[in-house]
Short mmCIF file of C-alpha atoms and ligand atoms in Angstrom, two decimals:
data_model
loop_
_atom_site.label_atom_id
_atom_site.label_comp_id
_atom_site.label_asym_id
_atom_site.label_seq_id
_atom_site.Cartn_x
_atom_site.Cartn_y
_atom_site.Cartn_z
CA UNK A 1 167.57 176.73 87.12
CA UNK A 2 164.08 177.96 88.01
CA UNK A 3 162.93 177.41 91.67
CA UNK A 4 159.25 176.95 91.87
CA UNK A 5 156.89 175.83 94.55
CA UNK A 6 154.81 173.19 92.75
CA UNK A 7 155.20 171.41 89.24
CA UNK A 8 152.48 169.27 87.85
CA UNK A 9 153.54 167.08 84.87
CA UNK A 10 150.54 166.14 82.81
CA UNK A 11 147.68 168.43 81.89
CA UNK A 12 145.03 165.58 81.78
CA UNK A 13 142.03 165.40 84.17
CA UNK A 14 144.22 164.55 87.21
CA UNK A 15 146.87 167.21 86.68
CA UNK A 16 144.41 169.90 85.86
CA UNK A 17 142.03 169.19 88.63
CA UNK A 18 144.91 169.18 91.08
CA UNK A 19 146.08 172.57 89.64
CA UNK A 20 142.54 174.03 89.93
CA UNK A 21 142.28 172.83 93.54
CA UNK A 22 145.73 174.12 94.41
CA UNK A 23 144.92 177.62 92.84
CA UNK A 24 141.76 177.67 95.11
CA UNK A 25 144.04 177.01 98.14
CA UNK A 26 145.96 179.98 97.17
CA UNK A 27 149.00 178.60 95.41
CA UNK A 28 150.28 180.84 92.65
CA UNK A 29 153.85 179.62 92.24
CA UNK A 30 152.58 176.60 90.26
CA UNK A 31 153.42 175.39 86.65
CA UNK A 32 151.63 172.64 84.78
CA UNK A 33 153.69 170.89 81.96
CA UNK A 34 152.50 168.70 79.15
CA UNK A 35 154.41 167.38 76.02
CA UNK A 36 151.28 167.92 73.80
CA UNK A 37 150.54 171.28 72.09
CA UNK A 38 147.09 171.41 73.77
CA UNK A 39 145.96 170.75 77.37
CA UNK A 40 143.29 168.28 78.26
CA UNK A 41 145.07 164.85 78.33
CA UNK A 42 143.72 161.67 76.83
CA UNK A 43 140.11 162.86 76.55
CA UNK A 44 141.25 165.22 73.82
CA UNK A 45 141.04 162.44 71.21
CA UNK A 46 138.23 160.31 72.77
CA UNK A 47 135.68 161.72 70.34
CA UNK A 48 132.76 159.92 71.73
CA UNK A 49 130.38 160.81 74.65
CA UNK A 50 130.95 159.52 78.25
CA UNK A 51 132.78 162.32 80.05
CA UNK A 52 131.70 164.90 82.69
CA UNK A 53 128.63 163.27 84.28
CA UNK A 54 129.95 163.47 87.88
CA UNK A 55 132.45 166.45 87.61
CA UNK A 56 130.09 168.85 85.57
CA UNK A 57 126.66 167.16 85.68
CA UNK A 58 126.61 167.01 81.96
CA UNK A 59 127.36 164.44 79.36
CA UNK A 60 130.25 165.59 77.20
CA UNK A 61 132.41 164.19 74.39
CA UNK A 62 136.13 163.70 75.33
CA UNK A 63 137.27 166.87 73.36
CA UNK A 64 134.52 169.07 74.90
CA UNK A 65 135.41 167.75 78.23
CA UNK A 66 139.16 168.39 77.69
CA UNK A 67 138.37 171.87 76.38
CA UNK A 68 136.18 172.69 79.43
CA UNK A 69 138.79 171.50 81.94
CA UNK A 70 141.65 173.39 80.09
CA UNK A 71 139.58 176.51 79.90
CA UNK A 72 138.54 176.37 83.61
CA UNK A 73 142.37 176.01 84.53
CA UNK A 74 143.43 178.85 82.20
CA UNK A 75 140.64 181.15 83.49
CA UNK A 76 141.65 180.53 87.00
CA UNK A 77 145.20 181.67 86.19
CA UNK A 78 146.94 178.27 86.01
CA UNK A 79 150.06 178.72 83.89
CA UNK A 80 150.31 175.66 81.52
CA UNK A 81 153.67 175.14 79.64
CA UNK A 82 152.86 173.05 76.54
CA UNK A 83 155.33 171.20 74.23
CA UNK A 84 157.40 170.57 77.24
CA UNK A 85 158.44 166.89 77.62
CA UNK A 86 159.81 165.72 80.95
CA UNK A 87 162.92 163.77 80.15
CA UNK A 88 164.76 163.39 83.42
CA UNK A 89 164.27 163.69 87.28
CA UNK A 90 167.70 163.84 89.14
CA UNK A 91 168.29 165.28 92.73
CA UNK A 92 164.89 166.91 92.79
CA UNK A 93 165.67 168.81 89.45
CA UNK A 94 163.10 168.18 86.44
CA UNK A 95 164.59 168.49 82.93
CA UNK A 96 162.27 169.31 80.12
CA UNK A 97 162.87 169.26 76.37
CA UNK A 98 160.96 172.33 74.92
CA UNK A 99 161.01 173.98 71.47
CA UNK A 100 163.19 176.65 73.11
CA UNK A 101 165.73 174.02 74.30
CA UNK A 102 166.36 172.20 77.62
CA UNK A 103 164.65 173.80 80.64
CA UNK A 104 165.17 172.87 84.32
CA UNK A 105 163.10 173.41 87.36
CA UNK A 106 163.54 172.56 91.01
CA UNK A 107 160.12 172.41 92.70
CA UNK A 108 159.40 172.04 96.25
CA UNK A 109 156.61 169.59 95.24
CA UNK A 110 156.09 167.57 91.95
CA UNK A 111 153.04 165.80 90.97
CA UNK A 112 153.28 163.13 88.29
CA UNK A 113 150.03 162.94 86.48
CA UNK A 114 151.34 161.35 83.37
CA UNK A 115 148.56 158.97 82.42
CA UNK A 116 148.63 155.51 81.12
CA UNK A 117 148.93 153.95 77.72
CA UNK A 118 147.84 150.69 76.06
CA UNK A 119 150.39 147.96 75.52
CA UNK A 120 151.54 148.36 71.94
CA UNK A 121 152.25 145.38 69.58
CA UNK A 122 156.11 145.13 70.16
CA UNK A 123 155.60 144.63 73.96
CA UNK A 124 153.01 141.81 73.18
CA UNK A 125 155.43 139.72 71.27
CA UNK A 126 153.16 139.02 68.28
CA UNK A 127 155.03 137.64 65.20
CA UNK A 128 154.49 138.62 61.54
CA UNK A 129 154.72 141.64 59.29
CA UNK A 130 155.77 145.08 60.51
CA UNK A 131 153.44 147.64 59.25
CA UNK A 132 152.33 151.15 60.23
CA UNK A 133 148.72 149.72 60.12
CA UNK A 134 149.27 147.91 63.34
CA UNK A 135 148.16 150.59 66.12
CA UNK A 136 146.50 150.96 69.44
CA UNK A 137 143.17 152.66 70.22
CA UNK A 138 144.94 155.74 71.28
CA UNK A 139 146.67 156.10 68.05
CA UNK A 140 143.47 155.31 66.16
CA UNK A 141 141.68 158.04 67.91
CA UNK A 142 144.40 160.47 67.15
CA UNK A 143 144.05 159.62 63.33
CA UNK A 144 140.28 159.62 63.52
CA UNK A 145 139.55 162.74 65.65
CA UNK A 146 142.64 164.97 65.59
CA UNK A 147 144.24 164.48 62.20
CA UNK A 148 141.02 163.29 60.41
CA UNK A 149 142.86 160.36 58.77
CA UNK A 150 141.43 156.92 57.82
CA UNK A 151 144.47 154.77 58.29
CA UNK A 152 143.02 151.54 56.85
CA UNK A 153 139.63 150.10 55.58
CA UNK A 154 138.96 146.93 57.55
CA UNK A 155 140.50 145.86 60.80
CA UNK A 156 140.45 143.41 63.64
CA UNK A 157 140.38 144.51 67.22
CA UNK A 158 142.65 142.63 69.62
CA UNK A 159 141.35 142.49 73.23
CA UNK A 160 137.93 143.08 74.75
CA UNK A 161 138.52 145.48 77.56
CA UNK A 162 135.84 148.40 77.70
CA UNK A 163 138.38 150.55 75.62
CA UNK A 164 137.72 148.06 72.68
CA UNK A 165 134.32 149.65 72.61
CA UNK A 166 136.03 153.11 72.04
CA UNK A 167 138.05 151.54 69.29
CA UNK A 168 134.77 150.49 67.54
CA UNK A 169 133.29 153.94 67.84
CA UNK A 170 136.54 155.63 66.60
CA UNK A 171 136.75 153.15 63.73
CA UNK A 172 133.11 153.81 62.85
CA UNK A 173 133.88 157.55 62.90
CA UNK A 174 136.92 157.14 60.54
CA UNK A 175 134.63 154.90 58.25
CA UNK A 176 136.73 151.63 59.11
CA UNK A 177 134.83 148.32 59.12
CA UNK A 178 135.63 146.10 62.04
CA UNK A 179 135.74 142.41 61.01
CA UNK A 180 136.06 140.95 64.51
CA UNK A 181 136.99 141.29 68.11
CA UNK A 182 139.63 138.73 69.29
CA UNK A 183 139.79 137.71 72.93
CA UNK A 184 142.12 134.96 74.28
CA UNK A 185 140.11 134.44 77.48
CA UNK A 186 136.92 132.44 77.61
CA UNK A 187 134.70 135.63 77.98
CA UNK A 188 135.12 139.30 77.25
CA UNK A 189 137.01 141.49 79.48
CA UNK A 190 134.23 144.01 80.30
CA UNK A 191 130.59 144.24 81.22
CA UNK A 192 128.43 141.60 79.49
CA UNK A 193 126.19 144.24 78.15
CA UNK A 194 129.02 145.59 76.00
CA UNK A 195 129.21 141.96 74.57
CA UNK A 196 125.57 141.99 73.46
CA UNK A 197 125.76 145.42 72.22
CA UNK A 198 128.81 144.72 69.93
CA UNK A 199 127.42 141.41 68.86
CA UNK A 200 123.71 141.95 68.14
CA UNK A 201 123.41 145.82 67.82
CA UNK A 202 126.72 146.46 65.89
CA UNK A 203 126.82 142.97 64.33
CA UNK A 204 130.54 142.40 65.01
CA UNK A 205 131.76 138.94 65.79
CA UNK A 206 133.26 138.62 69.28
CA UNK A 207 135.59 135.70 69.07
CA UNK A 208 136.48 134.44 72.64
CA UNK A 209 138.95 131.62 73.49
CA UNK A 210 140.79 132.94 70.26
CA UNK A 211 144.47 133.75 70.22
CA UNK A 212 146.25 135.96 67.67
CA UNK A 213 149.08 133.77 66.19
CA UNK A 214 150.48 136.00 63.44
CA UNK A 215 149.95 139.14 61.48
CA UNK A 216 150.17 138.35 57.77
CA UNK A 217 151.20 140.65 55.00
CA UNK A 218 154.23 142.00 52.99
CA UNK A 219 155.80 145.22 51.88
CA UNK A 220 154.55 146.94 55.14
CA UNK A 221 150.92 146.02 54.21
CA UNK A 222 148.69 143.97 56.49
CA UNK A 223 146.67 141.40 54.50
CA UNK A 224 145.17 139.18 57.26
CA UNK A 225 145.72 137.92 60.77
CA UNK A 226 145.91 134.11 61.73
CA UNK A 227 144.15 133.13 64.84
CA UNK A 228 143.84 129.73 66.71
CA UNK A 229 140.75 128.47 68.45
CA UNK A 230 139.80 125.17 69.96
CA UNK A 231 138.82 124.04 66.51
CA UNK A 232 142.01 124.83 64.90
CA UNK A 233 143.58 127.88 63.00
CA UNK A 234 141.89 130.31 60.63
CA UNK A 235 142.71 133.53 58.80
CA UNK A 236 140.70 136.77 58.98
CA UNK A 237 141.32 139.14 56.03
CA UNK A 238 142.02 142.75 57.09
CA UNK A 239 144.29 145.55 56.37
CA UNK A 240 144.80 146.94 59.83
CA UNK A 241 145.02 145.59 63.46
CA UNK A 242 144.07 147.63 66.48
CA UNK A 243 145.49 146.50 69.96
CA UNK A 244 143.44 147.52 72.80
CA UNK A 245 143.79 147.69 76.59
CA UNK A 246 146.39 146.28 78.79
CA UNK A 247 147.02 149.78 80.13
CA UNK A 248 150.34 150.49 81.80
CA UNK A 249 151.19 153.70 83.61
CA UNK A 250 153.33 156.08 81.67
CA UNK A 251 156.08 155.26 84.08
CA UNK A 252 159.37 154.95 82.18
CA UNK A 253 160.59 158.27 83.68
CA UNK A 254 159.68 157.29 87.25
CA UNK A 255 161.33 153.96 86.66
CA UNK A 256 164.59 155.38 85.50
CA UNK A 257 164.65 158.29 87.93
CA UNK A 258 163.78 156.74 91.21
CA UNK A 259 165.14 153.62 92.94
CA UNK A 260 161.85 152.93 94.76
CA UNK A 261 159.94 151.70 91.84
CA UNK A 262 157.22 149.13 92.29
CA UNK A 263 157.38 146.60 89.40
CA UNK A 264 154.25 144.77 90.39
CA UNK A 265 152.19 147.95 90.32
CA UNK A 266 154.24 149.64 87.52
CA UNK A 267 154.32 152.93 89.45
CA UNK A 268 156.30 154.43 92.28
CA UNK A 269 155.61 153.03 95.67
CA UNK A 270 152.98 155.47 97.00
CA UNK A 271 151.55 156.13 100.39
CA UNK A 272 148.01 156.83 101.40
CA UNK A 273 148.80 160.54 100.82
CA UNK A 274 149.90 159.81 97.11
CA UNK A 275 153.30 160.49 98.25
CA UNK A 276 156.58 158.75 97.05
CA UNK A 277 159.33 157.86 99.40
CA UNK A 278 161.50 160.72 97.80
CA UNK A 279 160.50 163.94 99.50
CA UNK A 280 157.84 166.04 97.76
CA UNK A 281 157.08 163.62 94.97
CA UNK A 282 153.35 162.78 94.52
CA UNK A 283 151.54 160.63 91.85
CA UNK A 284 147.88 160.69 90.83
CA UNK A 285 145.50 159.68 88.05
CA UNK A 286 146.17 156.79 85.61
CA UNK A 287 150.05 157.24 86.25
CA UNK A 288 149.27 155.42 89.48
CA UNK A 289 147.89 152.20 88.12
CA UNK A 290 146.67 151.96 84.62
CA UNK A 291 143.29 152.98 83.28
CA UNK A 292 140.33 154.25 85.28
CA UNK A 293 137.48 156.59 84.19
CA UNK A 294 138.32 160.19 83.67
CA UNK A 295 136.05 161.40 86.64
CA UNK A 296 137.96 159.05 89.09
CA UNK A 297 141.15 160.81 88.02
CA UNK A 298 139.57 164.13 88.27
CA UNK A 299 138.59 163.59 91.81
CA UNK A 300 141.85 161.98 92.65
CA UNK A 301 143.54 165.24 91.35
CA UNK A 302 141.51 167.14 93.95
CA UNK A 303 142.51 164.75 96.85
CA UNK A 304 146.14 164.85 95.91
CA UNK A 305 146.05 168.74 95.90
CA UNK A 306 144.86 168.65 99.50
CA UNK A 307 147.76 166.23 100.34
CA UNK A 308 150.32 168.81 98.62
CA UNK A 309 148.76 171.52 100.67
CA UNK A 310 149.39 169.47 103.87
CA UNK A 311 152.78 168.43 102.89
CA UNK A 312 153.69 172.21 102.36
CA UNK A 313 152.01 173.30 105.54
CA UNK A 314 152.93 170.63 108.09
CA UNK A 315 155.78 168.60 106.32
CA UNK A 316 156.19 165.73 108.71
CA UNK A 317 159.00 163.06 108.76
CA UNK A 318 157.37 160.10 107.14
CA UNK A 319 157.68 156.57 108.56
CA UNK A 320 157.08 154.16 105.70
CA UNK A 321 156.07 150.51 105.48
CA UNK A 322 155.76 149.00 102.02
CA UNK A 323 152.86 146.69 101.01
CA UNK A 324 153.59 143.88 98.69
CA UNK A 325 151.27 141.98 96.57
CA UNK A 326 151.20 138.56 94.90
CA UNK A 327 151.25 137.86 91.16
CA UNK A 328 147.32 137.66 90.93
CA UNK A 329 147.06 141.29 91.67
CA UNK A 330 147.48 143.76 88.89
CA UNK A 331 147.50 146.93 90.78
CA UNK A 332 146.82 148.15 94.35
CA UNK A 333 146.70 151.52 96.16
CA UNK A 334 148.32 152.61 98.49
CA UNK A 335 151.56 150.53 98.05
CA UNK A 336 153.07 152.05 101.25
CA UNK A 337 151.62 153.21 104.49
CA UNK A 338 153.17 156.22 106.18
CA UNK A 339 152.63 155.64 109.90
CA UNK A 340 153.20 159.31 110.73
CA UNK A 341 150.74 160.64 108.21
CA UNK A 342 147.63 162.62 109.34
CA UNK A 343 145.60 160.47 106.79
CA UNK A 344 144.81 157.62 108.88
CA UNK A 345 142.31 155.67 106.87
CA UNK A 346 144.30 152.93 105.00
CA UNK A 347 141.62 152.13 102.34
CA UNK A 348 143.22 149.81 99.97
CA UNK A 349 141.89 149.35 96.49
CA UNK A 350 143.04 146.68 94.21
CA UNK A 351 142.29 144.85 90.91
CA UNK A 352 143.01 141.19 89.95
CA UNK A 353 144.78 140.17 86.56
CA UNK A 354 142.11 137.71 85.75
CA UNK A 355 138.42 137.07 86.44
CA UNK A 356 138.51 134.69 89.68
CA UNK A 357 136.53 133.54 92.62
CA UNK A 358 138.45 133.41 95.87
CA UNK A 359 139.51 135.32 98.91
CA UNK A 360 141.62 138.46 99.21
CA UNK A 361 143.71 138.32 102.28
CA UNK A 362 145.79 141.00 104.10
CA UNK A 363 148.72 139.25 105.98
CA UNK A 364 150.59 141.20 108.70
CA UNK A 365 153.88 139.47 109.54
CA UNK A 366 152.43 136.37 107.95
CA UNK A 367 149.28 136.32 110.05
CA UNK A 368 145.95 136.92 108.29
CA UNK A 369 144.38 139.99 109.67
CA UNK A 370 141.59 140.67 107.08
CA UNK A 371 139.67 138.33 104.56
CA UNK A 372 137.16 139.16 102.03
CA UNK A 373 135.58 136.54 99.64
CA UNK A 374 135.23 137.97 96.08
CA UNK A 375 134.11 137.10 92.58
CA UNK A 376 135.91 139.73 90.71
CA UNK A 377 136.59 140.67 87.22
CA UNK A 378 139.82 142.39 85.99
CA UNK A 379 137.97 145.63 85.39
CA UNK A 380 136.41 145.84 88.79
CA UNK A 381 138.31 147.71 91.74
CA UNK A 382 137.88 145.81 95.22
CA UNK A 383 138.07 147.91 98.34
CA UNK A 384 139.60 146.65 101.54
CA UNK A 385 138.60 148.94 104.31
CA UNK A 386 141.32 148.05 106.83
CA UNK A 387 141.45 150.95 109.27
CA UNK A 388 142.56 151.05 112.89
CA UNK A 389 145.28 148.46 112.67
CA UNK A 390 148.27 149.04 115.05
CA UNK A 391 151.41 149.05 112.78
CA UNK A 392 155.12 149.30 113.62
CA UNK A 393 157.90 150.31 111.26
CA UNK A 394 159.35 146.69 111.04
CA UNK A 395 155.92 145.06 110.14
CA UNK A 396 155.59 143.25 106.77
CA UNK A 397 152.25 143.60 104.96
CA UNK A 398 151.32 141.44 102.05
CA UNK A 399 148.11 141.22 99.93
CA UNK A 400 147.24 137.77 98.71
CA UNK A 401 144.63 136.32 96.62
CA UNK A 402 143.72 132.59 97.03
CA UNK A 403 141.38 130.91 94.49
CA UNK A 404 138.45 128.86 95.86
C1 FAD B 501 140.55 155.18 74.14
C2 FAD B 501 140.18 155.63 75.44
C3 FAD B 501 138.74 155.90 75.83
C4 FAD B 501 138.35 156.29 76.95
N1 FAD B 501 137.11 156.66 77.09
C5 FAD B 501 136.57 157.07 78.35
C6 FAD B 501 135.30 157.45 78.61
O1 FAD B 501 134.30 157.36 77.63
N2 FAD B 501 134.84 158.01 79.77
C7 FAD B 501 135.92 158.08 80.81
O2 FAD B 501 135.46 158.51 81.89
N3 FAD B 501 137.21 157.83 80.60
C8 FAD B 501 137.50 157.32 79.33
N4 FAD B 501 138.82 157.00 79.11
C9 FAD B 501 139.85 157.19 80.35
C10 FAD B 501 140.27 158.64 80.61
O3 FAD B 501 140.56 159.17 79.37
C11 FAD B 501 141.42 158.45 81.59
O4 FAD B 501 141.14 157.88 82.62
C12 FAD B 501 141.88 159.89 81.81
O5 FAD B 501 142.22 160.74 80.76
C13 FAD B 501 143.12 159.89 82.82
O6 FAD B 501 143.47 161.08 83.27
P1 FAD B 501 145.04 161.35 83.74
O7 FAD B 501 145.02 162.75 84.08
O8 FAD B 501 145.48 160.40 84.77
O9 FAD B 501 145.88 161.09 82.38
P2 FAD B 501 145.85 161.64 80.85
O10 FAD B 501 144.52 162.12 80.50
O11 FAD B 501 146.35 160.44 79.98
O12 FAD B 501 146.79 162.88 80.80
C14 FAD B 501 148.20 162.63 81.04
C15 FAD B 501 148.98 163.83 80.35
O13 FAD B 501 150.37 163.66 80.65
C16 FAD B 501 151.13 164.03 79.60
N5 FAD B 501 152.48 163.43 79.72
C17 FAD B 501 152.71 162.15 79.67
N6 FAD B 501 154.10 162.00 79.79
C18 FAD B 501 154.66 163.28 79.69
C19 FAD B 501 155.96 163.65 79.85
N7 FAD B 501 157.01 162.89 79.83
N8 FAD B 501 156.18 165.00 79.80
C20 FAD B 501 155.09 165.94 79.76
N9 FAD B 501 153.92 165.49 79.77
C21 FAD B 501 153.62 164.15 79.67
C22 FAD B 501 150.30 163.60 78.43
O14 FAD B 501 150.61 164.21 77.25
C23 FAD B 501 148.93 163.81 78.85
O15 FAD B 501 148.27 165.04 78.38
C24 FAD B 501 139.25 156.57 77.95
C25 FAD B 501 140.72 156.34 77.75
C26 FAD B 501 141.05 155.87 76.45
C27 FAD B 501 142.55 155.63 76.17
#
């Protein structure tokens, strides 16, 4: 058993920026762990541009951004343990599977910066052939940029969140033709400009109001997909299917290890200091809620480092109230309020599951204390600045969305 002061799990933008900040604050007894053989997180395999503008004032590709972050961390003396997969958290002890065998650590503070992943085919309950040619954008990117493999020749993309644009770029890089983007909703799930770029510049059909019914094929090969529209069913020939988006936090460890898991948020209940109910556990980056841009996770890493610093210096006894949310809300932060925290501002950010017009309400013991009319898209975060509210430990807070 190794006793350490701070453990950070996940060497992506959130974990590495937290490590860099903690180093600046003078913490040396700090280890970063990652299951991969290189540090940098998800951007390592996002081979396109679109990273670093806010953090480094430069437009970088994902791999260059990941290398820069990892180099900054290593040059500042951050100790990164690679090929170390966190498998269990019990009584404050972290268990890792490593090439040298099982290793255990007992930190004073642990930051989970485990990132998020797209919902794969098995979780989407789509019937049809089982084939290795049915993958997510993340896997396609690993093939295209890290392993330089072209897994198939022509594919359909399922889903139209902004990440589907990354799937197109990655497919292009690997020499894969995209036959169509299929979206169940009546409009695409990202900015309209993306739709026009895809449709008119890249000349890829964007089929909205279209549902994937079956993946056809035999002998582990994909031959086509069947889709249904208002006009009936049709087949689209292809030899690969790319499922995109519907990001969920990498939360299975947290789910198994803590009894205070927030299923509507798919993360631990987290206070305004990024802190869980269990003493000394923090969460930041995409592990908190699904996918945000890398720079947001980077800056969140810096913020959480300051909160870890405060926890170590002033460790106060928390007094926590949970915030619950209704089924229209896909994620929200914070999901708890620590009444004794020095961080007084209770800024809540949330996202809706679907595009909708209506009102967000904050209810305190069933009474509305805040209302905001919104017209929101699922990829937009909505801020609710509700400070200076007198709260008591027995109060019940709920976030509600009501359609107009
Ligand atoms: C296809 C795609 C394209 C994207 N394009 C852009 C873009 O153009 N611009 C942009 O700003 N953002 C983009 N993003 C988003 C960006 O990559 C993420 O927001 C960012 O990487 C999240 O940072 P993070 O540190 O929270 O998690 P991650 O970067 O995902 O890092 C999490 C780390 O935790 C490690 N880990 C997980 N579980 C364990 C475990 N049990 N044990 C040990 N280690 C573990 C993982 O190996 C990983 O290295 C894209 C994301 C995807 C998937």
